[in-house]
Coordinates of C-alpha atoms in Angstrom, one line a residue:
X1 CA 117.8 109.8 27.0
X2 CA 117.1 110.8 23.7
X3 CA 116.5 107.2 22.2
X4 CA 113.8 107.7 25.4
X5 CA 112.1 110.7 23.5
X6 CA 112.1 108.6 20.5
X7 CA 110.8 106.0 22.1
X8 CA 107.4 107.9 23.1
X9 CA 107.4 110.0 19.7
X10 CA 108.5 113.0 21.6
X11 CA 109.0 116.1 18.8
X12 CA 112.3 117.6 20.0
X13 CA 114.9 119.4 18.6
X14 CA 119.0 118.9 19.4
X15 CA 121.0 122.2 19.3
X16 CA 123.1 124.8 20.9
X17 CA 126.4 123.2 21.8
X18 CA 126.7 120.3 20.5
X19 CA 124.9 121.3 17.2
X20 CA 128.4 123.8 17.0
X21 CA 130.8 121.0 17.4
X22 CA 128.9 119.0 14.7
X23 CA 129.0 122.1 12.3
X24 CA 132.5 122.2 13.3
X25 CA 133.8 119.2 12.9
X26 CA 131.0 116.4 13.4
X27 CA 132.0 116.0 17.0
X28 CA 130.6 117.3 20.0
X29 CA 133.1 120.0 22.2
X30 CA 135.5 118.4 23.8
X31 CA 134.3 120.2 26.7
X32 CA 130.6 120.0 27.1
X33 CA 129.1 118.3 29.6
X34 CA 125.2 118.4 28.4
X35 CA 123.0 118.2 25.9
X36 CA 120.2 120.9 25.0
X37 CA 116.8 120.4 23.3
X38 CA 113.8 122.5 22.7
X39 CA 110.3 120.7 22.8
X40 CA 107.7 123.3 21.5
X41 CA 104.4 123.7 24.1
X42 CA 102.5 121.0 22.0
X43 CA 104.6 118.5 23.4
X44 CA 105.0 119.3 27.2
X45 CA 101.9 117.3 28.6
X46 CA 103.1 113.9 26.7
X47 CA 107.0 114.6 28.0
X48 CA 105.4 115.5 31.8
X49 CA 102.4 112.7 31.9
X50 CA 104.7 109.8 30.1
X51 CA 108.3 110.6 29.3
X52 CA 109.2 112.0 32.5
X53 CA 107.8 109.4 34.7
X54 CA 109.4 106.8 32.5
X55 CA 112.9 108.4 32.8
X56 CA 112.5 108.7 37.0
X57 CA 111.2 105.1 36.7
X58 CA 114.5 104.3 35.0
X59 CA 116.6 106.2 37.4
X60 CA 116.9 109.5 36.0
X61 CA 116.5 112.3 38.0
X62 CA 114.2 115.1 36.5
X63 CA 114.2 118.5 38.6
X64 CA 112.4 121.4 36.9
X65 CA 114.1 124.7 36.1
X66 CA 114.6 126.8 39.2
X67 CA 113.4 130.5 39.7
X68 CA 113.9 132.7 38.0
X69 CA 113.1 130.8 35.1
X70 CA 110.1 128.4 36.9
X71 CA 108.3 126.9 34.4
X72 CA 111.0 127.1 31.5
X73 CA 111.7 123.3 31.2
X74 CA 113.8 120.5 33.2
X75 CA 117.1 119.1 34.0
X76 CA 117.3 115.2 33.2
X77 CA 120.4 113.8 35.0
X78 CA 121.7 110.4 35.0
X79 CA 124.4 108.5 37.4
X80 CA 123.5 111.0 40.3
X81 CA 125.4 109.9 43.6
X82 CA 122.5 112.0 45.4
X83 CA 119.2 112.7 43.7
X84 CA 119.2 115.9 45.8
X85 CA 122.4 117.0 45.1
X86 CA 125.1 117.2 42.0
X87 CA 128.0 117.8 44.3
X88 CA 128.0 114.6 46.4
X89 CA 131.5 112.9 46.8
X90 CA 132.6 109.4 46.2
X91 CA 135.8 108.5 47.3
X92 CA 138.5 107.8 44.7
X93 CA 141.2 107.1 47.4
X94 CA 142.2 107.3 50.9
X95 CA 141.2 110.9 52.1
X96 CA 140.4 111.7 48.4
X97 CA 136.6 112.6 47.7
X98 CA 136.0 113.5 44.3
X99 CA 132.2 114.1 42.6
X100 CA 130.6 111.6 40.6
X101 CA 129.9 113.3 37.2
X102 CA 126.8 113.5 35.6
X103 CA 125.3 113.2 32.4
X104 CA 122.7 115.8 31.4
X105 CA 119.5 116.9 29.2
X106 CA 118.5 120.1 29.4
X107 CA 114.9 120.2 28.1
X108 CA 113.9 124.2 27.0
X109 CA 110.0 124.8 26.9
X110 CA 109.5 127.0 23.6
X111 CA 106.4 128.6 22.5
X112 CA 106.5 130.8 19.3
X113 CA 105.6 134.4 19.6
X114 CA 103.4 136.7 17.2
X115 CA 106.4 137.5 15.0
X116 CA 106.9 133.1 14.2
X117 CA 110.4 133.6 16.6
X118 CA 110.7 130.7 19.2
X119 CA 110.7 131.7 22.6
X120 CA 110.9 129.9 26.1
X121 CA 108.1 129.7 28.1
X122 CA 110.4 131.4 31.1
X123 CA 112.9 133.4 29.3
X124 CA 115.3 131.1 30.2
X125 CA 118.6 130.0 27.9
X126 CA 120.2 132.2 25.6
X127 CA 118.2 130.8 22.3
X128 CA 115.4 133.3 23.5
X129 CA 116.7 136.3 22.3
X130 CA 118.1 135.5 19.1
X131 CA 115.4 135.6 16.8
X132 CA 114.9 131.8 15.8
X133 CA 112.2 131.8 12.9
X134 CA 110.2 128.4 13.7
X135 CA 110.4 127.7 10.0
X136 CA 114.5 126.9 10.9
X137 CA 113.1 124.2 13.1
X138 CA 110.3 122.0 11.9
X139 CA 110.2 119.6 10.9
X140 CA 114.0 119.1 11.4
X141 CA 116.3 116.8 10.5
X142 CA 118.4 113.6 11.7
X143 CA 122.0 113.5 11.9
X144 CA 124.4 111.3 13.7
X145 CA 126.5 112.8 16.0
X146 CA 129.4 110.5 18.0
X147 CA 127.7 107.5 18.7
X148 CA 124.2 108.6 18.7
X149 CA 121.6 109.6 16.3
X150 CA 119.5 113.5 17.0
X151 CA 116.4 115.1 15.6
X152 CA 118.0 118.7 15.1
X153 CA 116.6 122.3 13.6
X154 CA 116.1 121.9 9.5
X155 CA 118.0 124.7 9.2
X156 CA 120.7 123.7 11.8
X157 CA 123.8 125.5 9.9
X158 CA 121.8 128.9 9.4
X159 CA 120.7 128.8 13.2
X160 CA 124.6 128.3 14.6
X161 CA 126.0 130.8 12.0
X162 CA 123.0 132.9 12.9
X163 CA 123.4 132.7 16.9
X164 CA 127.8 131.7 17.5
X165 CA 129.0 133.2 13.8
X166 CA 132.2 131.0 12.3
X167 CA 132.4 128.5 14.4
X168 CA 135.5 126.3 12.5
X169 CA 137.5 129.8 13.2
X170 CA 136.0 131.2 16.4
X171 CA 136.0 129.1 19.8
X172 CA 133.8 130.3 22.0
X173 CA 133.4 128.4 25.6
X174 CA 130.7 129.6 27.6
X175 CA 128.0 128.5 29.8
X176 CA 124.8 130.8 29.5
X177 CA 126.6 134.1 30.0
X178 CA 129.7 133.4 31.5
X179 CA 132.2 133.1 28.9
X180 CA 135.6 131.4 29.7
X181 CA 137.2 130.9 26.6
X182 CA 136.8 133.2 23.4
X183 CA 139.4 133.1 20.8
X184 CA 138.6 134.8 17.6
X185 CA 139.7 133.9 14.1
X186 CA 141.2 130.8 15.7
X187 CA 142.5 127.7 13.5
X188 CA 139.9 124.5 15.1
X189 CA 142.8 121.9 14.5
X190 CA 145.6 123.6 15.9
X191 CA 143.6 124.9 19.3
X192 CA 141.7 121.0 19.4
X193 CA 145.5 119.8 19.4
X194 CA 147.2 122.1 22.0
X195 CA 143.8 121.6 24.6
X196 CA 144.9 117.6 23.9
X197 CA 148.1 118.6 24.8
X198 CA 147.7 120.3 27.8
X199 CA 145.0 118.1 29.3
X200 CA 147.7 115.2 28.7
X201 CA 150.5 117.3 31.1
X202 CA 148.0 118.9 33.2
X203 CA 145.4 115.8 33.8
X204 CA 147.0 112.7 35.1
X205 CA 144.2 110.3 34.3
X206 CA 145.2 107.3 36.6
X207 CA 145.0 106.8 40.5
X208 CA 147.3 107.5 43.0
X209 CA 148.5 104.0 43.1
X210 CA 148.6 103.2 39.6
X211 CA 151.9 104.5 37.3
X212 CA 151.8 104.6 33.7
X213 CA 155.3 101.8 33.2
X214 CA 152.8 100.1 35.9
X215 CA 150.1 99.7 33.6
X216 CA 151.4 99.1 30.6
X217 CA 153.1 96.0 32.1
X218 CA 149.5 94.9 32.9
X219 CA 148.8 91.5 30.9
X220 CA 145.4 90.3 32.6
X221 CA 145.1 86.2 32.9
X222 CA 141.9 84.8 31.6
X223 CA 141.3 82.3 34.7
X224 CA 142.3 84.6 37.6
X225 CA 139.2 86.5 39.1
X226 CA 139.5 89.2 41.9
X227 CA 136.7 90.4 44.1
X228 CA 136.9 93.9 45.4
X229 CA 135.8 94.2 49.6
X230 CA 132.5 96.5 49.5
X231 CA 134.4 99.1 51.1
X232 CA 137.4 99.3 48.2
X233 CA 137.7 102.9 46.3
X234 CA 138.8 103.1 43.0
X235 CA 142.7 103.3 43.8
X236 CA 142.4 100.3 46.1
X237 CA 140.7 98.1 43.5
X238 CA 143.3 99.9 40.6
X239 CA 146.4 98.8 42.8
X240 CA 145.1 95.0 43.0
X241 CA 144.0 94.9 40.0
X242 CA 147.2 95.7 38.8
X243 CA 149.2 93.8 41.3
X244 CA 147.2 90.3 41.0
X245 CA 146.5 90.8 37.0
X246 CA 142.8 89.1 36.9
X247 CA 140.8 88.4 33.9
X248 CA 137.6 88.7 35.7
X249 CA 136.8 91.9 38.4
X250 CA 133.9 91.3 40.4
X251 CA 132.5 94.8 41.9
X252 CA 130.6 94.5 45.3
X253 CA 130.1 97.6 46.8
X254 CA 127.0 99.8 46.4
X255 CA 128.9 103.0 45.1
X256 CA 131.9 100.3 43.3
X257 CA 129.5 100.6 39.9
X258 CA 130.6 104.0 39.2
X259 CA 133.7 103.3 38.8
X260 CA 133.1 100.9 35.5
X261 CA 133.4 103.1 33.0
X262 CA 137.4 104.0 34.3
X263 CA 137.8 100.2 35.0
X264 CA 137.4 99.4 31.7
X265 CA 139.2 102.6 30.1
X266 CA 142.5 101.4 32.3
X267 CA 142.0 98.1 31.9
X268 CA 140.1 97.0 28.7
X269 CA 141.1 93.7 28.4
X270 CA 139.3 92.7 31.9
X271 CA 135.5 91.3 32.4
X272 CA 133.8 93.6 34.8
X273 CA 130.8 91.4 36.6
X274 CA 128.9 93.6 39.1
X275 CA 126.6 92.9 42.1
X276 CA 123.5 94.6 42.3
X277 CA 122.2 94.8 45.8
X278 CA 119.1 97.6 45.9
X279 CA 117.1 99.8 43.5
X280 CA 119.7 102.4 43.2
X281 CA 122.4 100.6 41.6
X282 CA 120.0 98.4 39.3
X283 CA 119.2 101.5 37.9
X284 CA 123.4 102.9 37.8
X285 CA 124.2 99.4 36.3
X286 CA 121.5 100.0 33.4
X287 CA 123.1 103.7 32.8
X288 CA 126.5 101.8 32.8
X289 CA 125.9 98.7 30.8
X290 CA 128.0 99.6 28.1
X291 CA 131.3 99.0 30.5
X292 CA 129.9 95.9 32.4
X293 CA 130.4 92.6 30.9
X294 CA 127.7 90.9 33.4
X295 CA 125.1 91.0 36.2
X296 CA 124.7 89.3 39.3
X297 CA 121.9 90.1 41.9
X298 CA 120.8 89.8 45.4
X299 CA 117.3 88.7 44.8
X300 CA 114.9 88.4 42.4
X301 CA 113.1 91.9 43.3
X302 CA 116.5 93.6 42.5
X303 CA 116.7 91.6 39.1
X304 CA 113.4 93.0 37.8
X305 CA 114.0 96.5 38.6
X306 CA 117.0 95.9 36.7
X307 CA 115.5 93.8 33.5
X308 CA 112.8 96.4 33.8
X309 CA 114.9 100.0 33.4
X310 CA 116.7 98.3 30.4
X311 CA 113.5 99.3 28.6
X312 CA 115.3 102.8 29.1
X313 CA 118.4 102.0 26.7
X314 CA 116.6 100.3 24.2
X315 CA 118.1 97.0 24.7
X316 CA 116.7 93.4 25.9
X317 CA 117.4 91.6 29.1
X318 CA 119.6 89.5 26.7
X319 CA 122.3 92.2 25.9
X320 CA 124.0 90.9 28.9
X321 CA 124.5 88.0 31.1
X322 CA 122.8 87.8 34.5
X323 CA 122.3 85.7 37.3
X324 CA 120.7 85.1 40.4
X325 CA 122.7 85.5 43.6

C-alpha cells in the first residue's frame, strides 16, 4: 500500500509501532499487525479523489474512521474475506472455521495547531496528545524497514524516545490504550527469544492432518501435479499434498487463494498455479502474488481485472506466468 502512496506522490509519514521496532532493532514487532501513517490536511483531497479509489479499484477495502473519531482518517485493509466484515471465517478443516487475517494501513488525518504540534483532525490515535513539533516531521526521511522502503518523521528517534521512552529496554504492547504487555527495564534479546519460544510450544503452526516427521519426509516430484476439488480446506489439500508428493499444486476454489502464503511456507519446494474465476479473487491473487508461481483464468474479463490491479504492486503483467482457461 505504501509503494501505492508513492506511486501518486502522496506526502506521508510512517511511525508509531513499527517506527519502535526499527529504533529497536530494525525490525518491525513481532506482534503488530498494521501499519500507521499520518498525511497532513494538504494531502487528504489527492489521497480521497485518487489514491483511495485506486486502492478499492485494486481490491483494497477503505472504510473511514468510525464515531467518535468521524473524520480522523481511514482503515486500508487488504485480503478481506468480507468487505463488510474483519471477522468472517474460512474453513481450515472439517468443523474448524478460523478468520482470514488482514493486512492493514491506518491513515491518521493531522492538522497542526497554533502552537506548530500535529494534531488529528478527530482526536483520534494516541499521537494527538503528545506534543509532536511539525519540525520532527517534514520533510522526513527514507529508511528500509523488512522488505519495504517508508517515508518516516526526520526526527523519527527523538519522536519514539519522546512518546514510548527506551524502547531497546522497555516493551511495551498495547493497542490505543489497552496495554497487554509492559515490561520495564527489560533485555530486547532475551524477551524476543523466550516469545520465540513460547509461540514454538504454544502455536502448532501445521494442520490437523499434517505432523512435523510427516513433513519433513516430504520430497515433492517435479512431474507429479495435484489439483485440489473447489470445495478442499487447507487440511484437506495439506494431507494430499503430503500423501501424493506433487511438484505442481493447482488451487480451484474461490476462497483456496488464501491459503498460498501457508502452502508455500509448508511446502516451499512446490509450484502453486491458481484459478481465477471472478473479480474477488483476481484482486486476492494480486495481494498474494508473491506466493503464487502462476495464473490461470476463466475468461478474458477475469484476466484484465487481474493484469489491471497489478498496477497496485508495482509490477508488470510479466512478473508472472498466465494463461487463458
Amino acid at each position: 500500500m505504501l509503494r501505492v502512496f508513492e506511486r501518486h506522490k502522496l506526502e506521508y509519514f510512517l511511525f508509531a509501532g513499527a517506527i519502535v521496532g526499527y529504533v529497536r532493532n530494525g525490525r518491525m514487532p513481532p506482534w503488530n499487525d498494521d501499519l500507521d501513517v499520518i498525511i497532513f490536511e494538504d494531502q487528504i483531497k489527492l489521497f480521497e479523489t485518487v489514491v483511495l479509489p485506486f486502492l478499492r479499484d485494486c481490491g483494497y477495502v477503505c472504510w473511514p474512521v468510525a464515531a467518535p473519531y468521524t473524520g480522523g482518517g481511514y482503515h486500508i485493509l487488504a485480503l478481506q474475506q468480507d468487505a463488510n466484515s474483519r471477522r468472517a471465517p474460512i474453513e481450515l478443516a472439517d468443523g474448524i472455521p478460523v478468520v482470514v487475517p488482514w493486512a492493514q494501513v491506518d491513515v491518521f488525518y493531522t492538522r497542526v495547531d497554533a502552537a506548530g504540534f500535529i494534531r488529528n483532525l478527530s482526536n483520534w490515535g494516541m499521537y494527538h496528545t503528545k506534543q509532536i513539533p511539525e519540525t520532527w516531521v517534514r520533510p522526513g526521511t527514507f529508511v528500509h524497514l523488512d522488505s519495504f522502503r517508508a517515508r518516516v518523521f526526520s526526527n523519527y528517534e527523538d519522536d519514539i524516545w519522546h512518546e514510548y521512552g527506551n524502547v531497546a529496554s522497555n516493551i511495551v504492547v498495547h493497542s490505543h490504550d489497552k496495554v497487554s504487555l509492559k515490561l520495564m527495564g527489560s533485555d530486547w534479546e532475551k524477551f524476543e527469544f523466550d516469545y520465540d519460544a513460547l509461540l514454538s510450544t504454544r502455536v502448532r503452526g501445521l494442520p490437523p492432518s499434517v505432523s512435523r516427521a510427516r513433513l519433513a519426509e516430504f520430497v515433492p516430484e517435479a512431474r507429479r501435479q495435484y489439483e485440489a476439488p473447489a470445495g478442499a480446506n487447507f487440511d484437506f489439500i495439506s494431507k494430499m499434498i503430503c500423501e501424493d508428493g506433487p511438484g505442481q499444486v493447482t488451487l480451484t476454489g474461490a476462497d483456496q487463494s488464501f491459503w498460498a502464503l501457508d502452502l508455500k511456507r509448508l511446502f516451499p519446494g512446490v509450484k502453486l498455479d491458481v484459478l481465477i474465476s471472478s473479480e474477488k479473487e483476481a484482486k486476492r491473487a494480486v495481494h498474494l502474488r508473491r506466493f503464487i508461481d502462476s495464473v490461470q483464468f476463466s475468461d478474458s474479463g477475469v484476466r484484465h481485472i487481474y493484469e489491471h490491479c497489478l498496477l497496485a504492486g508495482d509490477v508488470t503483467s510479466n512478473s508472472r506466468r498466465s494463461r487463458s482457461a
